[in-house]
GROMACS .gro file of N, CA and C in nm:
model
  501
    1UNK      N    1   0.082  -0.118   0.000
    1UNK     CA    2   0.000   0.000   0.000
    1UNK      C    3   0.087   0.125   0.000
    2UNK      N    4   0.174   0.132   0.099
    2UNK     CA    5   0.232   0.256   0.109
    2UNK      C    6   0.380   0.226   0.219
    3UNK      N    7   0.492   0.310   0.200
    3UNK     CA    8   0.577   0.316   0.303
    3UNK      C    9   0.657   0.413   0.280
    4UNK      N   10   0.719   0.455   0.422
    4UNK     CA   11   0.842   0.581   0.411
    4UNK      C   12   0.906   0.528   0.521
    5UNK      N   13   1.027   0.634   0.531
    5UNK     CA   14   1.138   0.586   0.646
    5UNK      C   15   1.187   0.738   0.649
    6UNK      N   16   1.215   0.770   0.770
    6UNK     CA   17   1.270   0.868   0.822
    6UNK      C   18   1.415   0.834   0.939
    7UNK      N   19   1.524   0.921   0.935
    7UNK     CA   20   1.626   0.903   1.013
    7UNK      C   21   1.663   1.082   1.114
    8UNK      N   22   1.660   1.024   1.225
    8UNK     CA   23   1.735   1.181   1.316
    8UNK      C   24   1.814   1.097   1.416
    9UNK      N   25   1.901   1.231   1.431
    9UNK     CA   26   2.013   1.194   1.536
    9UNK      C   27   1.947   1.286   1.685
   10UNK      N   28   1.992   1.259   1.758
   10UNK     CA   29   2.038   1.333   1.914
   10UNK      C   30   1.921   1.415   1.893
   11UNK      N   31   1.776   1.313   1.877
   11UNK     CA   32   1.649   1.362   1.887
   11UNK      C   33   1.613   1.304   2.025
   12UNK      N   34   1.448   1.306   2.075
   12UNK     CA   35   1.350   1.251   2.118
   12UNK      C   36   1.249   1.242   2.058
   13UNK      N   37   1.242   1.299   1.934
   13UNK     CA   38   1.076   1.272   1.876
   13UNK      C   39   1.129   1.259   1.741
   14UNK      N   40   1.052   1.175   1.642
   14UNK     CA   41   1.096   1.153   1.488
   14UNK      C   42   0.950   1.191   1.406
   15UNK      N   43   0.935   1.261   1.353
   15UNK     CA   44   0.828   1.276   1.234
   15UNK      C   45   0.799   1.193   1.053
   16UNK      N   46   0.709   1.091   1.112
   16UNK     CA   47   0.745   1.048   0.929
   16UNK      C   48   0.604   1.044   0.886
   17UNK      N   49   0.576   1.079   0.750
   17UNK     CA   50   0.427   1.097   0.692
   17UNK      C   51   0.466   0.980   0.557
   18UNK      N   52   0.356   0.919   0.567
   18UNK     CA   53   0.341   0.805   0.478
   18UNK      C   54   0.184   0.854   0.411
   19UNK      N   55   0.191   0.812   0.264
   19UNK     CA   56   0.067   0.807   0.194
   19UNK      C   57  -0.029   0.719   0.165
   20UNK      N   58  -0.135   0.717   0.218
   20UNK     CA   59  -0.222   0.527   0.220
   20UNK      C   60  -0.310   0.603   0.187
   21UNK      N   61  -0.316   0.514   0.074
   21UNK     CA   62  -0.464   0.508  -0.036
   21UNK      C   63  -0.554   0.421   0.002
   22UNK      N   64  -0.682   0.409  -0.075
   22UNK     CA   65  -0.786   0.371  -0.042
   22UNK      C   66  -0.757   0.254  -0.004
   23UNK      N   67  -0.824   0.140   0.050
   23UNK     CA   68  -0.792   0.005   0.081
   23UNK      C   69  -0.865  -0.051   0.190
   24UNK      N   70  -0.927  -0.169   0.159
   24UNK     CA   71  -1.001  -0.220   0.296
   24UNK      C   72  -0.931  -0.331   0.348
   25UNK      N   73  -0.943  -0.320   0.513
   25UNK     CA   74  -0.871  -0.372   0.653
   25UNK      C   75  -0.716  -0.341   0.690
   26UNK      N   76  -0.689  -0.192   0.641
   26UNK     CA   77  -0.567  -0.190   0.677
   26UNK      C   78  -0.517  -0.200   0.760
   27UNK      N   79  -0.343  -0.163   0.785
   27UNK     CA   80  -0.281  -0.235   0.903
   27UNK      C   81  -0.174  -0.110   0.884
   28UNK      N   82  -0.173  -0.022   0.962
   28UNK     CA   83  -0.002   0.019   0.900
   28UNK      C   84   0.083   0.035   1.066
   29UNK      N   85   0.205  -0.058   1.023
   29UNK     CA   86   0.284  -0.056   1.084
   29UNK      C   87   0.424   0.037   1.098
   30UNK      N   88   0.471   0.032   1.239
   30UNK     CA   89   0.567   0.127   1.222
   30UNK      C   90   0.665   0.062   1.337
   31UNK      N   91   0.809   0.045   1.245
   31UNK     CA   92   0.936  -0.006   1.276
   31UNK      C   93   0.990   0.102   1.357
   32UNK      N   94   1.043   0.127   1.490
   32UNK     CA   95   1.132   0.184   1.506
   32UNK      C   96   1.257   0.187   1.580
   33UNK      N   97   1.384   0.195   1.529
   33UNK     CA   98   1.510   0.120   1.586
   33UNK      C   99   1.556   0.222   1.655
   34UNK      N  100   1.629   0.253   1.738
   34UNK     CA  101   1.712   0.369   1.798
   34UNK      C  102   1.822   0.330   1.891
   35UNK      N  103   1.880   0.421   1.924
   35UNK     CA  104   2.060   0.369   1.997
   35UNK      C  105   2.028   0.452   2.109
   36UNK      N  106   2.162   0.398   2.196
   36UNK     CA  107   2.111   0.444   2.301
   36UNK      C  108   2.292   0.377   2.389
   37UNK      N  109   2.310   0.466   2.506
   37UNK     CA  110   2.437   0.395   2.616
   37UNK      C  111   2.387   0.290   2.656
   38UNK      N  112   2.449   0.215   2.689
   38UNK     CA  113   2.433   0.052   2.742
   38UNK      C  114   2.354   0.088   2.876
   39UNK      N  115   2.221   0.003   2.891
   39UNK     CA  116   2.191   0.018   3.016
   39UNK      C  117   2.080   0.152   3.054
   40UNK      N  118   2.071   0.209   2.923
   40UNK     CA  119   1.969   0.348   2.916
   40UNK      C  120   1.938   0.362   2.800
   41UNK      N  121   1.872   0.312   2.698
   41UNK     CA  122   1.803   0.316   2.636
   41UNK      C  123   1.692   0.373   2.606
   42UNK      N  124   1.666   0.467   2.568
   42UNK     CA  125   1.525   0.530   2.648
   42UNK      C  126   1.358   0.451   2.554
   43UNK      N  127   1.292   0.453   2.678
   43UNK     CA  128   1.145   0.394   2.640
   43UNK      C  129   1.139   0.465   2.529
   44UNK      N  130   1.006   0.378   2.449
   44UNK     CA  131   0.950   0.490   2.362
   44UNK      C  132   0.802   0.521   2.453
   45UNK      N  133   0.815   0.677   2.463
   45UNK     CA  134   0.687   0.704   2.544
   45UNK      C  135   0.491   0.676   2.449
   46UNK      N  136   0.535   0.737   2.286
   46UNK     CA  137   0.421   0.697   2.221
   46UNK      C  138   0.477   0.699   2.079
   47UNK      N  139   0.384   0.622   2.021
   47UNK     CA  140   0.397   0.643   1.871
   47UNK      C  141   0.225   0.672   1.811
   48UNK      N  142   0.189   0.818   1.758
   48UNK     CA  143   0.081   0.877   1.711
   48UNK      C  144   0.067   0.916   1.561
   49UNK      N  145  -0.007   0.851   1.512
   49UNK     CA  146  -0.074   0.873   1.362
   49UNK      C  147  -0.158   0.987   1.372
   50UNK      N  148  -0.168   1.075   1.302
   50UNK     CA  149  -0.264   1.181   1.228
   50UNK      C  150  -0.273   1.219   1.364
   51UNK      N  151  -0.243   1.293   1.408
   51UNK     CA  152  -0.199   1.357   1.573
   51UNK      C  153  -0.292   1.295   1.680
   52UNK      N  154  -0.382   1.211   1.658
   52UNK     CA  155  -0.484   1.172   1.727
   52UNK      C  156  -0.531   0.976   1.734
   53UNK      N  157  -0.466   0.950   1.649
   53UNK     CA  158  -0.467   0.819   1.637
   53UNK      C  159  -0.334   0.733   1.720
   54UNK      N  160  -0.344   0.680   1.864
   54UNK     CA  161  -0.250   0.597   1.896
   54UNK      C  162  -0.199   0.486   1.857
   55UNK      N  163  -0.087   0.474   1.839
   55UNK     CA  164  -0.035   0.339   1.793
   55UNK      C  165   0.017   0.230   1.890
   56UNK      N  166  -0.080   0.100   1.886
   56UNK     CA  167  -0.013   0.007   2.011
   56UNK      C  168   0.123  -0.077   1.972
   57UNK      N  169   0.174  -0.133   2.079
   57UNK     CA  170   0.324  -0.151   2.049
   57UNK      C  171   0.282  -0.336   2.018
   58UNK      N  172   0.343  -0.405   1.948
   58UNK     CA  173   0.322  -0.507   1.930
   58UNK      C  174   0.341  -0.603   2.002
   59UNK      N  175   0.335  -0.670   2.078
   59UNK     CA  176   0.355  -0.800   2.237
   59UNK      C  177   0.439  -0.825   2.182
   60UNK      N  178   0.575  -0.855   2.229
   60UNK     CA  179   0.657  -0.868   2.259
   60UNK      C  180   0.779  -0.862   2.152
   61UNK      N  181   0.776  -0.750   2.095
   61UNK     CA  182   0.809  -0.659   1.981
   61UNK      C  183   0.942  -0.611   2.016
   62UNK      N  184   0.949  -0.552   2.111
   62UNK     CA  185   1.060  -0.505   2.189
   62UNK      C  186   1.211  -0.567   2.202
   63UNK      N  187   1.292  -0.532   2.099
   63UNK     CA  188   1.432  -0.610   2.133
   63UNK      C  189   1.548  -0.501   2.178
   64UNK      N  190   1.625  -0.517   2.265
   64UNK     CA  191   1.768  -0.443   2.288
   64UNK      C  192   1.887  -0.513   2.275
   65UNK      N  193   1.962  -0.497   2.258
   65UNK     CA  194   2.074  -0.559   2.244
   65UNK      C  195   2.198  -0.460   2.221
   66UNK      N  196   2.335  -0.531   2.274
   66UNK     CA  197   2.460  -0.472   2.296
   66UNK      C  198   2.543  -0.496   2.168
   67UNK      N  199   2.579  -0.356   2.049
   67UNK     CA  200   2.674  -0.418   1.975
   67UNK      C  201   2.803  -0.401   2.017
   68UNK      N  202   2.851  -0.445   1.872
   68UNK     CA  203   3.016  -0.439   1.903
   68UNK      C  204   3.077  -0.257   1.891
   69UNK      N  205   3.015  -0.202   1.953
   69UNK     CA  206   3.004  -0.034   1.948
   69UNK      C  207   3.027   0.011   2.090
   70UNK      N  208   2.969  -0.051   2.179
   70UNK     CA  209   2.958  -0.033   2.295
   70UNK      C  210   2.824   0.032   2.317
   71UNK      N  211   2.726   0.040   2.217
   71UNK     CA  212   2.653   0.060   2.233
   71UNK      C  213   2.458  -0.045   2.242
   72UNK      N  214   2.350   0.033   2.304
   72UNK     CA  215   2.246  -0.055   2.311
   72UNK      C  216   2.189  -0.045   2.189
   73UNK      N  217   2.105  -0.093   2.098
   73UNK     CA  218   2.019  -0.064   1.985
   73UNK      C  219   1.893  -0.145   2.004
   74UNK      N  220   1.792  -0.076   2.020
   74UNK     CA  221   1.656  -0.155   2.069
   74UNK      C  222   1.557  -0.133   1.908
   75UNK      N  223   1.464  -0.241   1.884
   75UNK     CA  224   1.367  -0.186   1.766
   75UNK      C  225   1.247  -0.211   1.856
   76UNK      N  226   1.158  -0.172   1.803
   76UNK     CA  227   1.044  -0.194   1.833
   76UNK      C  228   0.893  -0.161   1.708
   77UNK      N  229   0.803  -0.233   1.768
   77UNK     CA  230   0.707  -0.279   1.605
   77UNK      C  231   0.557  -0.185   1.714
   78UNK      N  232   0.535  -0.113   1.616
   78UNK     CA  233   0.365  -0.077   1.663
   78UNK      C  234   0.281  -0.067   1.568
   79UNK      N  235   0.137  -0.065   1.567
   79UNK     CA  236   0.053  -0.077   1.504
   79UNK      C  237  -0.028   0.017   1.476
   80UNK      N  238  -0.145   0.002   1.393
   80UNK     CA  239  -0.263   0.060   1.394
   80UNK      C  240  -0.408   0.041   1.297
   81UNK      N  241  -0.478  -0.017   1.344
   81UNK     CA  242  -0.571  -0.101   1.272
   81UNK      C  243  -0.653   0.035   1.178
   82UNK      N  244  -0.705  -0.017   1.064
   82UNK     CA  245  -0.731   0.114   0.997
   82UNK      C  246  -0.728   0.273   1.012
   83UNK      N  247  -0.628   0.281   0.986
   83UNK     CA  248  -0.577   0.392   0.988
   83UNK      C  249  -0.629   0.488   0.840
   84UNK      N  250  -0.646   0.673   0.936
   84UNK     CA  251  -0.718   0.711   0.810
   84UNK      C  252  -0.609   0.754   0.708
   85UNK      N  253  -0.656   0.756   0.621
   85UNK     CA  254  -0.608   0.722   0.466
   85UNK      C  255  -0.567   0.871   0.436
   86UNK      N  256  -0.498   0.923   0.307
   86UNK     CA  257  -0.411   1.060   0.305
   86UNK      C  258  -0.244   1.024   0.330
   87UNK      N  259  -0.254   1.168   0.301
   87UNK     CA  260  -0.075   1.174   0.343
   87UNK      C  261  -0.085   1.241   0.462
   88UNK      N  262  -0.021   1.137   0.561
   88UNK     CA  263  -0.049   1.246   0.711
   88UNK      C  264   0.044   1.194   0.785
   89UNK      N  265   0.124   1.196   0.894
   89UNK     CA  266   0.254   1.188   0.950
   89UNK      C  267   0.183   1.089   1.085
   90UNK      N  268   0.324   1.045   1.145
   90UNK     CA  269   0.334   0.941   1.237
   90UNK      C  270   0.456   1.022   1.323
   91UNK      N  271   0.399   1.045   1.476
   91UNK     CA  272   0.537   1.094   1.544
   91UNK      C  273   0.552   0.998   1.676
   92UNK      N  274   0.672   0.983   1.634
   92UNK     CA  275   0.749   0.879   1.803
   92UNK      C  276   0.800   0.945   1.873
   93UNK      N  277   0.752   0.949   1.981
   93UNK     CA  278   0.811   1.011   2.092
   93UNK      C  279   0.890   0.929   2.206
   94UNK      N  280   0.967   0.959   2.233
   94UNK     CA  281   1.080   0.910   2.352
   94UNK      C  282   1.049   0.960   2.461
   95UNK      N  283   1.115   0.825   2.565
   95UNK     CA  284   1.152   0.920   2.694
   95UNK      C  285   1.269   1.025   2.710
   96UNK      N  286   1.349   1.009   2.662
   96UNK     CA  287   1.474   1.086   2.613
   96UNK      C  288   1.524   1.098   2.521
   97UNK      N  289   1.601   1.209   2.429
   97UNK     CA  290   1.681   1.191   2.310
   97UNK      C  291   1.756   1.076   2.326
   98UNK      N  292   1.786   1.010   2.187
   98UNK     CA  293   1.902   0.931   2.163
   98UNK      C  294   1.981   0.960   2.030
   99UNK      N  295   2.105   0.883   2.035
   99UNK     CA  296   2.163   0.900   1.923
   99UNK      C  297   2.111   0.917   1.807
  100UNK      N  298   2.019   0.793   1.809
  100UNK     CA  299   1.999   0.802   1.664
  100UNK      C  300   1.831   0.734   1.653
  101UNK      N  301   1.743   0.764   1.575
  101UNK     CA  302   1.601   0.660   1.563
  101UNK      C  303   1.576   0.697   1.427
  102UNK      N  304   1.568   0.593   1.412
  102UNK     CA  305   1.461   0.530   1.230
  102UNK      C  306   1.336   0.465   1.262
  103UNK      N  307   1.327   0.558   1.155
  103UNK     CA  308   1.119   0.513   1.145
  103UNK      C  309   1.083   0.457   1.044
  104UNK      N  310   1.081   0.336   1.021
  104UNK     CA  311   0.981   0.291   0.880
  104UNK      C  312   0.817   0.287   0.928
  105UNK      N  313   0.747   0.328   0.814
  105UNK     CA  314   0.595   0.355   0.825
  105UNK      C  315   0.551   0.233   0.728
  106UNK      N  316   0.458   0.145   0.707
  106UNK     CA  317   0.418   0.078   0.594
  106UNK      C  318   0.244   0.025   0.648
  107UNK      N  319   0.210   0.034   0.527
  107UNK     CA  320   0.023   0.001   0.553
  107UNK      C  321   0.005  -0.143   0.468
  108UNK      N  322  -0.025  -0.221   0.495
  108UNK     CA  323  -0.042  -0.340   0.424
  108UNK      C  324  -0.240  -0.317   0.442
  109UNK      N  325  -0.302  -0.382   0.286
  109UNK     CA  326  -0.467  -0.409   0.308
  109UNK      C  327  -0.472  -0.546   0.316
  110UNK      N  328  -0.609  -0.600   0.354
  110UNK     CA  329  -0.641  -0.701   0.361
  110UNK      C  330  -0.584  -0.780   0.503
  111UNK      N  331  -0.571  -0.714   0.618
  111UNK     CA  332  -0.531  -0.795   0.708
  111UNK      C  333  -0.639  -0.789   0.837
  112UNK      N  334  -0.656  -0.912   0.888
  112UNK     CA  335  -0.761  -0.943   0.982
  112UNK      C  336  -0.748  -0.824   1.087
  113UNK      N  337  -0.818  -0.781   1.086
  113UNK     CA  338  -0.844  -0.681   1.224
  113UNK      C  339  -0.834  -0.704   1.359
  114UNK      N  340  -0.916  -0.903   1.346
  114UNK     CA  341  -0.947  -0.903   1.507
  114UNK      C  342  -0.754  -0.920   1.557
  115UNK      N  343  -0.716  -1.009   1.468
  115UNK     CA  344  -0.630  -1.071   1.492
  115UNK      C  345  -0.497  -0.993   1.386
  116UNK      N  346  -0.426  -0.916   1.405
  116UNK     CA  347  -0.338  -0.897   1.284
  116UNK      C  348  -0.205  -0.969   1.268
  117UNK      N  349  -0.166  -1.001   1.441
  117UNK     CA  350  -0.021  -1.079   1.469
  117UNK      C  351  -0.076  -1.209   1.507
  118UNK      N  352  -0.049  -1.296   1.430
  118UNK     CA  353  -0.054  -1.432   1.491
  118UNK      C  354   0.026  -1.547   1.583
  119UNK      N  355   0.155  -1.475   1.567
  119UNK     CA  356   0.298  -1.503   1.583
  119UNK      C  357   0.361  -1.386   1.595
  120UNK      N  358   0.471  -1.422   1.696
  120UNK     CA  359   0.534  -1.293   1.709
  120UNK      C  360   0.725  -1.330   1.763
  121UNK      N  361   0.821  -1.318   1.706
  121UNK     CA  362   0.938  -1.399   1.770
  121UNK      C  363   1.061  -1.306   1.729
  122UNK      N  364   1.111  -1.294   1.831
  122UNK     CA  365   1.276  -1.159   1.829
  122UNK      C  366   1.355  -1.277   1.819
  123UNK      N  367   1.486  -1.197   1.797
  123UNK     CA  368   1.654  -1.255   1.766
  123UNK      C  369   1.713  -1.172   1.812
  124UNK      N  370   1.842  -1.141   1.855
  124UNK     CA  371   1.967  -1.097   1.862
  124UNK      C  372   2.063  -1.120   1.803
  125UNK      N  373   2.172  -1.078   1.746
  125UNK     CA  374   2.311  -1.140   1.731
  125UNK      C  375   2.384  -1.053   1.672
  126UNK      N  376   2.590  -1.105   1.625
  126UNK     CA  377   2.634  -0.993   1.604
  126UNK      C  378   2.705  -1.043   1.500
  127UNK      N  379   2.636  -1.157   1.431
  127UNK     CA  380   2.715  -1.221   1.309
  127UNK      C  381   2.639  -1.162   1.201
  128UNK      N  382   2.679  -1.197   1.078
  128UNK     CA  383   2.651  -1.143   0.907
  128UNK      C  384   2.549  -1.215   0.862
  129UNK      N  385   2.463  -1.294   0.942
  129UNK     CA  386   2.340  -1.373   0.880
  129UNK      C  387   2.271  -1.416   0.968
  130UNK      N  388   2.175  -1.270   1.054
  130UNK     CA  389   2.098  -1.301   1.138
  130UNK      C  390   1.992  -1.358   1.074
  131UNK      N  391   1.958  -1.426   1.176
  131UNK     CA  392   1.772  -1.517   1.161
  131UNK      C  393   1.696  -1.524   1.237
  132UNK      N  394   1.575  -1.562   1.243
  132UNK     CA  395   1.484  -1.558   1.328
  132UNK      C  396   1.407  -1.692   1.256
  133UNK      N  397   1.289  -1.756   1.391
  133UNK     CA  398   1.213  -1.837   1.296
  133UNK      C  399   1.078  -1.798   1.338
  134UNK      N  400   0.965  -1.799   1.234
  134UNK     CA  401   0.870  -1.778   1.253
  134UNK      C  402   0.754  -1.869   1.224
  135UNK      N  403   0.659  -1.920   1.287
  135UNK     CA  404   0.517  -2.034   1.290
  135UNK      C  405   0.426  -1.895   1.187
  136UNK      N  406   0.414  -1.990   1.068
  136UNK     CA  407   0.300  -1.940   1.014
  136UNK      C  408   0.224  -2.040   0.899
  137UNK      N  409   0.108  -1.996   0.908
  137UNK     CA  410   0.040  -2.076   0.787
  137UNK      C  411   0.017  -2.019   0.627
  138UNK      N  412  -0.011  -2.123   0.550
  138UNK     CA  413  -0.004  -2.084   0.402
  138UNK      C  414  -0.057  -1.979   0.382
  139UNK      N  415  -0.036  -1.925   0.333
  139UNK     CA  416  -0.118  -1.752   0.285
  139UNK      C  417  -0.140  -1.650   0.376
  140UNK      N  418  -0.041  -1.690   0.515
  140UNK     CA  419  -0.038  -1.576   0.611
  140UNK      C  420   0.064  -1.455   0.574
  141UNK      N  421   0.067  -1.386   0.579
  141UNK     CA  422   0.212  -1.261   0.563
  141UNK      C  423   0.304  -1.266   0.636
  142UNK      N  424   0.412  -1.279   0.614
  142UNK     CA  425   0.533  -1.247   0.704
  142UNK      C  426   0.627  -1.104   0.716
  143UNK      N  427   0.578  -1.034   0.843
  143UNK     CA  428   0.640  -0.947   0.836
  143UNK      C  429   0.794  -0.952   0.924
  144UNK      N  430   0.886  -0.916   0.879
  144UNK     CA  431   1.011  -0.890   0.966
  144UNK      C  432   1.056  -0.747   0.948
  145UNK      N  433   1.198  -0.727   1.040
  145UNK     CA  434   1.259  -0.643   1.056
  145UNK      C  435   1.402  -0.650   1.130
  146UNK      N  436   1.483  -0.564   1.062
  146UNK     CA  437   1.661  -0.568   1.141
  146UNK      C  438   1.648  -0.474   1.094
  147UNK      N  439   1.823  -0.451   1.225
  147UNK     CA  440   1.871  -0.313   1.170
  147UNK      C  441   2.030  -0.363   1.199
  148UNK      N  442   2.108  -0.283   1.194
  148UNK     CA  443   2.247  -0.313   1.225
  148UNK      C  444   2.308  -0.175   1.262
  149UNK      N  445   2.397  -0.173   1.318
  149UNK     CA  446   2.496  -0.048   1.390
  149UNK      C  447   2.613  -0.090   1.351
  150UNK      N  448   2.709  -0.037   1.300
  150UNK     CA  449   2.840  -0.048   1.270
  150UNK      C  450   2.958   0.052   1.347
  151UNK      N  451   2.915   0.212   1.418
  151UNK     CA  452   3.007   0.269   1.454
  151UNK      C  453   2.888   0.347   1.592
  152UNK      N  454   2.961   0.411   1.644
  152UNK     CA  455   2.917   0.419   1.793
  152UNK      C  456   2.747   0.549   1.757
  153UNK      N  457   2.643   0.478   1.809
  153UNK     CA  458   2.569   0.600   1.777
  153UNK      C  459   2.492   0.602   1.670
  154UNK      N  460   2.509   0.492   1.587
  154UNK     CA  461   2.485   0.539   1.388
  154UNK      C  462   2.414   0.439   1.388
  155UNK      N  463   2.269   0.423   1.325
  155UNK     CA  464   2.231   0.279   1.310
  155UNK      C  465   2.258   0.303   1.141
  156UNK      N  466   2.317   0.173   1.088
  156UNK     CA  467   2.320   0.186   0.953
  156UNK      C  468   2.277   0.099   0.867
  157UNK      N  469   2.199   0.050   0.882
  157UNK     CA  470   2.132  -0.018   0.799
  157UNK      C  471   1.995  -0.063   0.836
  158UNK      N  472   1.854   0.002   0.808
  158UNK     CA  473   1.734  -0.091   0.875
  158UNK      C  474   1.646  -0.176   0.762
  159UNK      N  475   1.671  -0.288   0.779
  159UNK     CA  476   1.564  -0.348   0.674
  159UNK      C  477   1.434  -0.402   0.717
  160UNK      N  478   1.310  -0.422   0.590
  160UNK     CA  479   1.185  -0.459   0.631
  160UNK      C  480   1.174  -0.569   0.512
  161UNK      N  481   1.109  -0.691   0.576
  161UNK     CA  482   1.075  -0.768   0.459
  161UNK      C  483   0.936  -0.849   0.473
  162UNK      N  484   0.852  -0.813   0.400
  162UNK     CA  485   0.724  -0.847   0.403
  162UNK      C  486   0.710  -0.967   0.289
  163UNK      N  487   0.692  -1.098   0.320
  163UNK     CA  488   0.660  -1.215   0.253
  163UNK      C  489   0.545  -1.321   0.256
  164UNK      N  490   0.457  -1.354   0.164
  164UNK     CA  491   0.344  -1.464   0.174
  164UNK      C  492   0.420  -1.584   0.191
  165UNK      N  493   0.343  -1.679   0.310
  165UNK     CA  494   0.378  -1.769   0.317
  165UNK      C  495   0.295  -1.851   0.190
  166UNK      N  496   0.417  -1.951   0.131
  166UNK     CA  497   0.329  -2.028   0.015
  166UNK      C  498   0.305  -2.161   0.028
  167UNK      N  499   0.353  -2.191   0.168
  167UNK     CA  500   0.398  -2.357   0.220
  167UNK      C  501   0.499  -2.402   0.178
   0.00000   0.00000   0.00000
């Protein structure tokens, strides 16, 4: 349907506006990774669509982890079940500035309302071919997400990969 990504440094709040067109049972999700000193990481206090629409955080969505930086890098996944449609912005707010936060925005249609996560499973690691495994059935969607940090502060790389399971 739609996606954007936004990057700030030695913020607390990130602004990203994504465009979602018409579509019935949307879903738009929002990735967001940020750095942080070992041991302080700061919460994310909210993440808000169209200044009035809250976004819930996904059960157990939440990963931190220590790279080889000396630093923490946490992502985290939130939601929002039909969301109104336009070009209209998404802001994350922190408990504190951090180094660095990326925002991917993306709206997928056609996804169950009652139920949108069926499965839900984090990873860590600090090798060149992270994985994760995920329980899903034929024609469910698979959504993921990484990011990577390479120098103190910098996240540099965030990827999203959205796939049908085909069996």
């Amino acid at each position: 349907q739609g996606s954007a990504e936004t990057r700030s440094r030695f913020e607390s709040t990130d602004t990203t506006a994504i465009t979602i067109g018409a579509g019935a049972n949307q879903l738009l999700i929002a990735t967001v990774a940020y750095v942080g000193n070992p041991g302080a990481v700061p919460a994310i206090s909210s993440v808000v669509y169209n200044t009035t629409e809250t976004m819930t955080a996904v059960p157990s969505s939440r990963k931190v982890a220590i790279n080889i930086s000396a630093s923490e890098i946490a992502i985290e996944l939130f939601y929002l079940k039909a969301p109104t449609q336009g070009t209209l912005s998404a802001v994350v707010t922190l408990a504190a500035a951090t180094y660095a936060v990326v925002v991917a925005l993306a709206c997928y249609d056609d996804v169950d309302q009652t139920t949108p996560f069926a499965n839900v499973n984090t990873n860590t690691g600090t090798d060149t071919t992270p994985d994760v495994t995920i329980t899903s059935a034929v024609g469910e969607t698979i959504f993921a997400a990484a990011n990577t940090i390479q120098t103190a502060g910098a996240i540099t790389t965030t990827r999203t990969l959205t796939a049908a399971d085909s069996g």
